[in-house]
Short mmCIF file of C-alpha atoms and ligand atoms in Angstrom, two decimals:
data_model
loop_
_atom_site.label_atom_id
_atom_site.label_comp_id
_atom_site.label_asym_id
_atom_site.label_seq_id
_atom_site.Cartn_x
_atom_site.Cartn_y
_atom_site.Cartn_z
CA MET A 1 53.77 -60.34 28.71
CA THR A 2 50.89 -58.12 27.65
CA VAL A 3 51.64 -55.91 24.67
CA THR A 4 49.09 -53.37 23.49
CA ARG A 5 49.23 -50.61 20.95
CA PHE A 6 47.49 -47.41 20.08
CA ALA A 7 47.56 -47.01 16.32
CA PRO A 8 46.38 -43.62 15.12
CA SER A 9 46.80 -42.45 11.56
CA PRO A 10 48.60 -39.11 11.62
CA THR A 11 46.03 -37.57 9.31
CA GLY A 12 44.38 -35.33 11.89
CA TRP A 13 44.38 -34.28 15.54
CA LEU A 14 43.44 -36.78 18.21
CA HIS A 15 39.86 -36.42 19.40
CA ILE A 16 37.86 -37.67 22.31
CA GLY A 17 37.06 -40.97 20.56
CA ASN A 18 40.75 -41.65 19.96
CA LEU A 19 41.43 -40.95 23.61
CA ARG A 20 39.08 -43.73 24.61
CA THR A 21 40.99 -46.20 22.45
CA ALA A 22 44.40 -44.98 23.59
CA LEU A 23 43.43 -45.03 27.23
CA PHE A 24 41.94 -48.53 27.20
CA ASN A 25 45.05 -49.97 25.57
CA TYR A 26 47.32 -48.02 27.88
CA LEU A 27 45.43 -49.17 30.98
CA ILE A 28 45.53 -52.83 30.00
CA ALA A 29 49.31 -52.66 29.62
CA ARG A 30 49.71 -50.68 32.82
CA LYS A 31 47.54 -52.98 34.90
CA THR A 32 49.49 -56.03 33.83
CA GLY A 33 52.97 -54.50 33.82
CA GLY A 34 53.06 -54.94 30.06
CA GLN A 35 54.12 -52.76 27.16
CA PHE A 36 52.23 -50.03 25.37
CA ILE A 37 53.31 -49.22 21.83
CA LEU A 38 52.49 -46.06 19.93
CA ARG A 39 52.15 -47.17 16.34
CA LEU A 40 51.75 -44.58 13.64
CA ASP A 41 49.62 -45.90 10.80
CA ASP A 42 51.17 -43.68 8.19
CA THR A 43 51.11 -45.69 4.98
CA ASP A 44 48.92 -43.03 3.39
CA ARG A 45 51.71 -40.73 2.38
CA GLU A 46 49.54 -37.95 1.06
CA ARG A 47 47.38 -37.56 4.13
CA SER A 48 49.96 -38.33 6.82
CA LYS A 49 51.60 -35.16 8.15
CA ALA A 50 54.54 -34.56 10.45
CA GLU A 51 52.57 -31.91 12.36
CA TYR A 52 49.93 -34.50 13.25
CA VAL A 53 52.63 -36.90 14.44
CA ASP A 54 53.91 -34.13 16.72
CA GLY A 55 50.37 -33.34 17.79
CA ILE A 56 49.62 -36.96 18.69
CA LYS A 57 52.78 -37.22 20.77
CA ALA A 58 52.11 -33.91 22.49
CA ASP A 59 48.55 -34.92 23.38
CA LEU A 60 49.62 -38.31 24.77
CA ASP A 61 52.44 -36.65 26.69
CA TRP A 62 50.08 -34.14 28.20
CA LEU A 63 47.72 -36.92 29.23
CA GLY A 64 50.57 -38.92 30.73
CA LEU A 65 49.92 -41.88 28.43
CA HIS A 66 53.57 -42.70 27.94
CA TRP A 67 54.49 -45.25 25.34
CA ASP A 68 57.30 -47.77 25.73
CA ARG A 69 58.11 -47.78 22.06
CA ILE A 70 57.14 -46.00 18.89
CA GLU A 71 56.70 -47.74 15.55
CA ARG A 72 55.99 -46.24 12.18
CA GLN A 73 54.42 -48.22 9.39
CA SER A 74 56.30 -46.15 6.83
CA ASP A 75 59.53 -47.69 8.19
CA ARG A 76 58.21 -51.19 7.56
CA LEU A 77 57.23 -51.11 3.89
CA GLY A 78 59.91 -53.69 3.03
CA ARG A 79 58.46 -56.08 5.56
CA TYR A 80 54.94 -55.68 4.15
CA ALA A 81 56.25 -56.34 0.64
CA GLU A 82 57.93 -59.49 1.89
CA MET A 83 54.77 -60.75 3.56
CA GLY A 84 52.81 -59.78 0.44
CA ASP A 85 55.11 -61.97 -1.63
CA SER A 86 54.69 -64.91 0.67
CA LEU A 87 50.90 -64.63 0.64
CA ARG A 88 51.00 -64.35 -3.14
CA ALA A 89 53.13 -67.48 -3.30
CA ALA A 90 50.67 -69.24 -1.00
CA GLY A 91 47.83 -68.32 -3.34
CA ARG A 92 46.14 -66.05 -0.81
CA PHE A 93 46.64 -62.83 -2.79
CA TYR A 94 45.08 -62.41 -6.19
CA GLU A 95 45.31 -59.62 -8.65
CA CYS A 96 42.21 -57.62 -9.60
CA PHE A 97 41.62 -55.04 -12.28
CA GLU A 98 38.06 -53.77 -11.88
CA THR A 99 37.75 -50.01 -11.66
CA PRO A 100 35.78 -48.38 -8.85
CA THR A 101 32.98 -47.67 -11.31
CA GLU A 102 32.80 -51.30 -12.38
CA LEU A 103 32.74 -52.43 -8.78
CA ASP A 104 30.03 -49.97 -8.00
CA LEU A 105 27.94 -51.30 -10.84
CA LYS A 106 28.37 -54.86 -9.59
CA ARG A 107 27.28 -53.81 -6.13
CA LYS A 108 24.19 -52.06 -7.44
CA LYS A 109 23.19 -55.12 -9.45
CA GLN A 110 23.62 -57.38 -6.44
CA LEU A 111 21.57 -55.06 -4.27
CA ASN A 112 18.84 -54.91 -6.92
CA MET A 113 18.66 -58.67 -6.86
CA GLY A 114 18.42 -58.60 -3.08
CA LYS A 115 21.90 -60.05 -2.65
CA PRO A 116 24.59 -58.80 -0.27
CA PRO A 117 27.12 -56.61 -2.13
CA VAL A 118 30.06 -58.96 -1.75
CA TYR A 119 32.86 -58.98 -4.34
CA ASP A 120 32.15 -61.83 -6.77
CA ARG A 121 35.78 -62.93 -7.17
CA ALA A 122 35.60 -62.55 -10.94
CA ALA A 123 39.32 -61.77 -10.98
CA LEU A 124 40.10 -65.21 -9.55
CA ALA A 125 39.00 -66.69 -12.87
CA LEU A 126 41.49 -64.65 -14.91
CA ASP A 127 44.38 -66.58 -16.40
CA ASP A 128 47.81 -65.19 -17.24
CA ASP A 129 46.77 -64.21 -20.77
CA ALA A 130 43.69 -62.40 -19.58
CA ARG A 131 45.72 -60.49 -17.01
CA GLU A 132 48.35 -59.59 -19.61
CA LYS A 133 45.63 -58.30 -21.87
CA LEU A 134 44.16 -56.12 -19.14
CA ARG A 135 47.59 -54.70 -18.38
CA ALA A 136 48.13 -54.01 -22.06
CA GLU A 137 44.89 -52.01 -21.97
CA GLY A 138 46.58 -49.84 -19.39
CA ARG A 139 44.88 -51.25 -16.32
CA GLN A 140 46.90 -51.61 -13.16
CA GLY A 141 46.38 -54.56 -10.91
CA TYR A 142 45.73 -54.36 -7.19
CA TRP A 143 45.68 -57.21 -4.71
CA ARG A 144 42.95 -58.81 -2.71
CA PHE A 145 43.25 -61.37 0.05
CA ARG A 146 41.28 -64.55 -0.62
CA LEU A 147 39.27 -65.24 2.50
CA ASP A 148 38.60 -68.77 3.64
CA LEU A 149 34.86 -69.04 3.38
CA GLN A 150 34.30 -70.20 6.92
CA ARG A 151 32.83 -68.62 9.99
CA ILE A 152 35.39 -66.51 11.77
CA GLU A 153 34.88 -66.68 15.50
CA TRP A 154 36.40 -64.94 18.46
CA THR A 155 35.52 -64.01 22.00
CA ASP A 156 35.51 -60.27 22.11
CA GLY A 157 36.68 -58.66 25.35
CA ILE A 158 33.62 -56.39 25.34
CA LEU A 159 31.11 -57.84 22.90
CA GLY A 160 31.45 -61.47 23.97
CA ASP A 161 31.30 -64.35 21.50
CA LEU A 162 31.25 -63.08 17.94
CA SER A 163 31.19 -64.83 14.65
CA ILE A 164 31.22 -63.47 11.15
CA ASP A 165 30.62 -65.54 8.06
CA ALA A 166 33.53 -64.83 5.73
CA ALA A 167 31.18 -65.39 2.79
CA SER A 168 29.35 -62.21 3.81
CA VAL A 169 32.50 -60.12 3.50
CA SER A 170 34.32 -59.04 0.33
CA ASP A 171 37.88 -60.24 -0.06
CA PRO A 172 39.71 -57.16 1.23
CA VAL A 173 41.97 -55.13 -1.04
CA LEU A 174 45.31 -55.09 0.74
CA ILE A 175 47.66 -53.57 -1.81
CA ARG A 176 46.58 -50.79 -4.12
CA ALA A 177 47.50 -50.42 -7.78
CA ASP A 178 50.11 -47.80 -6.88
CA GLY A 179 51.68 -50.24 -4.43
CA GLN A 180 50.36 -48.58 -1.29
CA VAL A 181 49.86 -51.15 1.44
CA LEU A 182 46.50 -50.70 3.04
CA TYR A 183 45.84 -50.50 6.75
CA THR A 184 44.18 -53.93 7.09
CA PHE A 185 47.31 -55.66 5.86
CA ALA A 186 49.94 -53.48 7.49
CA SER A 187 48.10 -53.73 10.79
CA SER A 188 47.94 -57.52 10.61
CA VAL A 189 51.65 -57.82 9.87
CA ASP A 190 52.46 -55.42 12.70
CA ASP A 191 50.20 -57.06 15.25
CA MET A 192 51.85 -60.38 14.47
CA ASP A 193 55.46 -59.14 14.30
CA MET A 194 55.20 -56.95 17.38
CA GLY A 195 53.69 -59.68 19.49
CA ILE A 196 50.58 -57.65 20.23
CA THR A 197 48.51 -59.63 22.72
CA HIS A 198 45.47 -57.35 23.08
CA VAL A 199 43.82 -55.00 20.62
CA VAL A 200 41.09 -52.65 21.82
CA ARG A 201 39.53 -50.43 19.20
CA GLY A 202 36.21 -49.00 18.10
CA ALA A 203 33.25 -51.14 17.10
CA ASP A 204 33.65 -49.82 13.55
CA HIS A 205 36.54 -52.28 13.22
CA VAL A 206 34.60 -55.50 13.94
CA THR A 207 34.55 -56.61 10.29
CA ASN A 208 38.23 -55.74 9.92
CA THR A 209 38.92 -57.98 12.86
CA ALA A 210 37.35 -60.94 11.13
CA THR A 211 39.54 -60.49 8.07
CA GLN A 212 42.64 -59.67 10.10
CA ILE A 213 42.29 -62.88 12.09
CA GLN A 214 42.39 -64.80 8.82
CA ILE A 215 45.28 -62.75 7.43
CA ILE A 216 47.36 -63.28 10.56
CA ARG A 217 46.65 -67.01 10.52
CA ALA A 218 47.52 -67.21 6.82
CA MET A 219 50.89 -65.65 7.67
CA GLY A 220 51.43 -68.30 10.34
CA GLY A 221 50.79 -65.99 13.28
CA THR A 222 48.47 -66.05 16.26
CA ALA A 223 45.76 -63.44 16.40
CA PRO A 224 45.71 -61.18 19.46
CA ALA A 225 42.70 -60.98 21.77
CA PHE A 226 40.32 -58.37 20.39
CA ALA A 227 37.88 -56.08 22.14
CA HIS A 228 35.68 -53.48 20.47
CA HIS A 229 34.40 -50.57 22.47
CA SER A 230 31.18 -48.87 21.48
CA LEU A 231 31.32 -45.64 19.55
CA LEU A 232 30.61 -42.32 21.20
CA THR A 233 27.50 -40.35 20.39
CA GLY A 234 26.47 -36.86 21.43
CA PRO A 235 24.31 -36.32 24.55
CA GLN A 236 21.09 -36.99 22.59
CA GLY A 237 22.45 -40.08 20.92
CA GLU A 238 23.29 -38.18 17.74
CA ALA A 239 26.29 -39.24 15.68
CA LEU A 240 29.44 -37.57 16.87
CA SER A 241 31.55 -38.22 13.80
CA LYS A 242 30.96 -34.79 12.26
CA ARG A 243 31.61 -32.98 15.50
CA LEU A 244 34.76 -34.84 16.46
CA GLY A 245 36.83 -32.09 14.86
CA THR A 246 35.64 -29.72 17.57
CA LEU A 247 36.30 -32.32 20.23
CA SER A 248 40.00 -32.57 19.59
CA LEU A 249 42.15 -33.08 22.65
CA ARG A 250 44.17 -29.98 21.86
CA ASP A 251 41.01 -27.84 21.75
CA LEU A 252 39.69 -29.29 25.00
CA ARG A 253 43.06 -28.63 26.57
CA ALA A 254 43.10 -25.08 25.23
CA GLN A 255 39.66 -24.55 26.77
CA GLY A 256 41.16 -25.43 30.13
CA VAL A 257 39.81 -28.96 30.60
CA ALA A 258 42.02 -30.77 33.12
CA ARG A 259 43.70 -33.97 31.96
CA GLU A 260 42.54 -35.68 35.14
CA ALA A 261 38.95 -34.85 34.17
CA LEU A 262 39.36 -36.28 30.68
CA LEU A 263 41.03 -39.44 31.91
CA SER A 264 38.62 -39.98 34.80
CA LEU A 265 35.59 -39.58 32.56
CA MET A 266 36.79 -41.61 29.61
CA ALA A 267 38.10 -44.52 31.69
CA ARG A 268 34.63 -45.17 33.12
CA LEU A 269 32.04 -43.65 30.76
CA GLY A 270 29.97 -46.44 29.22
CA SER A 271 30.88 -48.92 31.96
CA SER A 272 28.89 -50.13 34.91
CA GLN A 273 31.14 -48.14 37.25
CA PRO A 274 30.33 -44.59 38.30
CA VAL A 275 32.41 -41.73 36.98
CA ALA A 276 34.38 -39.99 39.70
CA LEU A 277 37.42 -37.78 39.73
CA ARG A 278 40.51 -39.91 40.20
CA ALA A 279 43.84 -38.39 41.03
CA ASP A 280 46.16 -40.22 38.66
CA LEU A 281 46.57 -43.06 36.22
CA ASP A 282 47.36 -45.55 38.98
CA GLU A 283 44.04 -44.85 40.60
CA ILE A 284 42.35 -44.92 37.21
CA ALA A 285 43.98 -48.25 36.31
CA GLU A 286 42.84 -49.72 39.58
CA GLY A 287 39.34 -51.02 39.03
CA PHE A 288 39.52 -50.56 35.27
CA ASP A 289 37.90 -53.59 33.71
CA LEU A 290 37.06 -53.97 30.04
CA ALA A 291 34.38 -56.52 30.84
CA GLN A 292 32.36 -53.80 32.56
CA PHE A 293 31.86 -51.85 29.36
CA GLY A 294 28.68 -52.30 27.39
CA ALA A 295 28.03 -52.73 23.69
CA ALA A 296 25.52 -49.89 23.40
CA PRO A 297 26.71 -46.57 21.98
CA THR A 298 28.13 -44.38 24.72
CA LYS A 299 26.71 -40.90 25.19
CA PHE A 300 29.38 -38.29 25.60
CA ASP A 301 28.64 -34.77 26.77
CA ALA A 302 31.62 -32.43 26.85
CA ALA A 303 29.80 -30.47 29.57
CA ASP A 304 30.52 -33.37 31.94
CA LEU A 305 34.20 -32.49 31.79
CA TRP A 306 33.64 -29.23 33.65
CA PRO A 307 32.46 -30.41 37.07
CA LEU A 308 35.39 -32.84 37.08
CA THR A 309 37.80 -30.13 36.01
CA ARG A 310 36.43 -27.83 38.70
CA ALA A 311 36.72 -30.51 41.37
CA HIS A 312 40.27 -31.19 40.27
CA VAL A 313 41.53 -27.62 40.23
CA GLN A 314 39.80 -26.65 43.45
CA ALA A 315 41.52 -29.51 45.26
CA LEU A 316 45.01 -28.57 44.07
CA PRO A 317 47.54 -27.69 46.77
CA LEU A 318 49.38 -24.39 46.49
CA ASP A 319 52.52 -26.20 45.31
CA ALA A 320 50.74 -27.43 42.23
CA VAL A 321 49.75 -23.94 41.14
CA ALA A 322 52.77 -21.98 42.40
CA ASP A 323 54.40 -21.75 38.95
CA ARG A 324 51.19 -20.69 37.37
CA LEU A 325 50.65 -17.97 39.98
CA ARG A 326 54.19 -16.74 39.48
CA ASP A 327 53.65 -16.58 35.72
CA LEU A 328 50.54 -14.54 36.34
CA GLY A 329 52.62 -12.12 38.38
CA VAL A 330 51.15 -12.89 41.79
CA PRO A 331 53.84 -11.90 44.35
CA THR A 332 55.08 -14.91 46.32
CA GLU A 333 54.11 -13.35 49.68
CA ILE A 334 50.47 -13.14 48.77
CA ALA A 335 50.24 -16.28 46.62
CA PRO A 336 48.90 -18.46 49.50
CA ALA A 337 46.20 -15.94 50.38
CA PHE A 338 45.31 -15.37 46.73
CA TRP A 339 45.05 -19.10 46.02
CA ALA A 340 42.93 -19.66 49.14
CA VAL A 341 40.52 -16.96 47.98
CA ALA A 342 40.47 -17.68 44.25
CA ARG A 343 40.37 -21.49 44.16
CA GLU A 344 36.73 -21.80 45.09
CA ASN A 345 35.72 -19.37 42.42
CA ILE A 346 37.29 -20.96 39.38
CA ASP A 347 36.10 -23.61 36.96
CA ARG A 348 39.53 -23.99 35.40
CA LEU A 349 42.98 -22.61 36.12
CA ASP A 350 42.67 -20.05 33.34
CA ASP A 351 39.99 -18.30 35.40
CA LEU A 352 42.74 -17.26 37.82
CA THR A 353 43.75 -14.63 35.31
CA ASP A 354 40.56 -12.64 35.84
CA TRP A 355 40.68 -12.85 39.60
CA TRP A 356 44.27 -11.72 39.65
CA ALA A 357 43.49 -8.87 37.25
CA LEU A 358 40.78 -7.79 39.68
CA CYS A 359 43.18 -7.79 42.63
CA ARG A 360 45.95 -6.04 40.77
CA ASP A 361 44.03 -3.53 38.66
CA GLY A 362 40.71 -3.22 40.46
CA ALA A 363 37.41 -3.58 38.63
CA THR A 364 35.17 -1.21 36.76
CA PRO A 365 32.48 -0.67 39.38
CA GLU A 366 28.98 -1.95 38.78
CA ILE A 367 26.51 0.44 40.37
CA ALA A 368 22.76 0.19 39.86
CA PRO A 369 21.10 3.62 39.30
CA GLU A 370 19.06 3.28 42.49
CA ASP A 371 22.26 2.64 44.49
CA THR A 372 24.28 5.59 43.17
CA ASP A 373 23.82 7.77 46.24
CA PHE A 374 24.20 4.90 48.64
CA VAL A 375 27.48 3.76 47.09
CA ALA A 376 28.81 7.32 46.89
CA GLN A 377 28.10 7.77 50.58
CA ALA A 378 29.67 4.39 51.42
CA LEU A 379 32.83 5.25 49.53
CA THR A 380 33.39 8.30 51.74
CA LEU A 381 33.78 5.82 54.57
CA LEU A 382 36.38 3.66 52.81
CA PRO A 383 40.08 4.39 53.14
CA PRO A 384 42.33 3.55 50.17
CA PRO A 385 44.13 0.16 50.03
CA PRO A 386 45.99 -1.73 51.42
CA TYR A 387 43.41 -3.40 53.63
CA GLY A 388 43.72 -5.64 56.62
CA PRO A 389 41.60 -8.69 57.44
CA GLN A 390 39.04 -6.52 59.31
CA ALA A 391 38.58 -3.95 56.55
CA TRP A 392 35.34 -5.34 55.11
CA ALA A 393 33.73 -5.88 58.52
CA ASP A 394 34.72 -2.41 59.67
CA TRP A 395 33.60 -0.70 56.51
CA THR A 396 30.24 -2.44 56.25
CA ALA A 397 29.58 -1.75 59.95
CA ALA A 398 30.31 1.94 59.39
CA VAL A 399 28.13 2.04 56.26
CA LYS A 400 25.33 0.25 58.08
CA ALA A 401 25.47 2.76 60.93
CA ALA A 402 25.50 5.71 58.53
CA THR A 403 22.77 4.53 56.14
CA GLY A 404 20.65 2.06 58.07
CA ARG A 405 20.95 -0.48 55.27
CA LYS A 406 21.56 -4.11 56.15
CA GLY A 407 21.72 -7.62 54.74
CA LYS A 408 21.87 -8.09 51.01
CA GLY A 409 20.83 -4.49 50.35
CA LEU A 410 23.95 -3.40 52.18
CA PHE A 411 26.49 -5.97 51.03
CA MET A 412 25.62 -6.55 47.40
CA PRO A 413 25.94 -2.98 46.09
CA LEU A 414 29.27 -2.67 47.91
CA ARG A 415 30.55 -5.93 46.51
CA LYS A 416 29.54 -4.86 43.00
CA ALA A 417 31.11 -1.44 43.45
CA LEU A 418 34.45 -2.99 44.45
CA THR A 419 34.57 -6.07 42.23
CA GLY A 420 32.29 -5.23 39.31
CA ARG A 421 30.37 -8.48 39.80
CA GLY A 422 27.70 -9.94 42.01
CA HIS A 423 29.47 -13.14 42.95
CA GLY A 424 32.91 -14.17 44.05
CA PRO A 425 35.03 -14.86 47.08
CA GLU A 426 34.23 -13.81 50.64
CA MET A 427 34.75 -10.06 50.64
CA GLY A 428 36.52 -10.23 54.00
CA ALA A 429 39.18 -12.44 52.49
CA LEU A 430 39.28 -10.65 49.15
CA MET A 431 39.75 -7.09 50.40
CA PRO A 432 43.30 -7.59 51.72
CA LEU A 433 44.24 -8.71 48.20
CA LEU A 434 42.79 -5.66 46.46
CA GLN A 435 45.61 -3.41 45.39
CA ARG A 436 43.33 -0.89 43.72
CA VAL A 437 39.71 0.13 44.12
CA ARG A 438 38.62 1.92 40.98
CA ALA A 439 35.39 3.13 42.50
CA LEU A 440 37.45 5.04 45.05
CA GLU A 441 39.85 6.37 42.46
CA ASP A 442 36.90 7.53 40.33
CA ARG A 443 35.45 9.37 43.30
CA LEU A 444 38.72 11.06 44.14
CA ALA A 445 39.58 11.89 40.52
N1 LIG B 501 44.81 -46.63 12.19
C1 LIG B 501 43.62 -47.34 12.56
C2 LIG B 501 42.57 -46.37 13.02
O1 LIG B 501 42.92 -45.28 13.45
C3 LIG B 501 43.96 -48.31 13.66
C4 LIG B 501 42.87 -49.24 14.01
C5 LIG B 501 43.42 -50.37 14.87
O2 LIG B 501 43.53 -50.17 16.07
O3 LIG B 501 43.77 -51.39 14.32
O4 LIG B 501 41.40 -46.61 12.92
#
């Protein structure tokens, strides 16, 4: 059975890049009838926050990316310690004492000599006495994994055949001096223990993958199949990392972006398939194929979410918006007519608020100076609301007869006088929904 996981660290809100990872893993499980695990990578106790855990769950819930199981790394510290002991016993963990400053100095020297800045394994040469001495000096040891200096090869689900020479990578630090288990280790133990079969994550993890394959094998496990999706850039190819904070899922949701728009875009963006609005996750899963995604950075433009959101909301049946209309205060009897009129004039459901306010409260009239007399004359021909379906046709015919105006010069000033704006629904359909006409009230006041 396929088992995938989405493994965010609860140290911030989920953003659009995280969504891509979550969605790909979710879709693989869904397509194959497998399991999708939400794994919280929360070994960093200082930065992990309960509010972010809640936020992650709320975002995934909203998107409909339901997980079969939730796992928290903080619940598994005993297991990591156990695996750490066994790797230590097998000679794959070794204790190091260099400070960050010392390591930095080593790196600079290597770079100056034109060498890759790979950890020189000096600590491997320490004997028990030397280690004791360092501890006596007050240094605390931390643990690195000794890589096998071979080529690490795998067939990546997106990038194809990859190979990384372990000699070009520093032995990773897996346990810090304060005992904190680092992500690379915890993730390897989890992927093995939880029977993860497929891992999709960002291309920034390619080097981690090489080391994790070795760590999992050293523990006697089988590495999952890996796939690395490209990273997102802004529309001009600029790095998105600094802007991701403003592209959090909760912000996009608060702006009124539809979940269907987000899912439809992110499930296809960067692939050879066209982006189109798809109704639900079944339709999105159908035709989803990792192999169709490219290695090149993927340009993401948040503006692309709006046409999809618009297409989605405009296609909604009355049923789907009935609660929302009720919350807005639209009386049930006129909800169908209001929805029919408003739907084509909204980009997102939140825009309904303004259209309903217009119907209920009327609008501050917009009257150009050169139209003042014309509008004043026209208003003498308009009875107060309520209006029937013929009201607009009757009124404009009467105004036309009285003033001789026609076409745009007739209709536009009247529209603006009644609605305060130059665009919007068919006036014939809108007028029966107008409960107040401020321009009339102003005239009569
Ligand atoms: N917590 C890691 C991250 O958010 C998980 C990476 C992975 O999928 O292994 O980058």
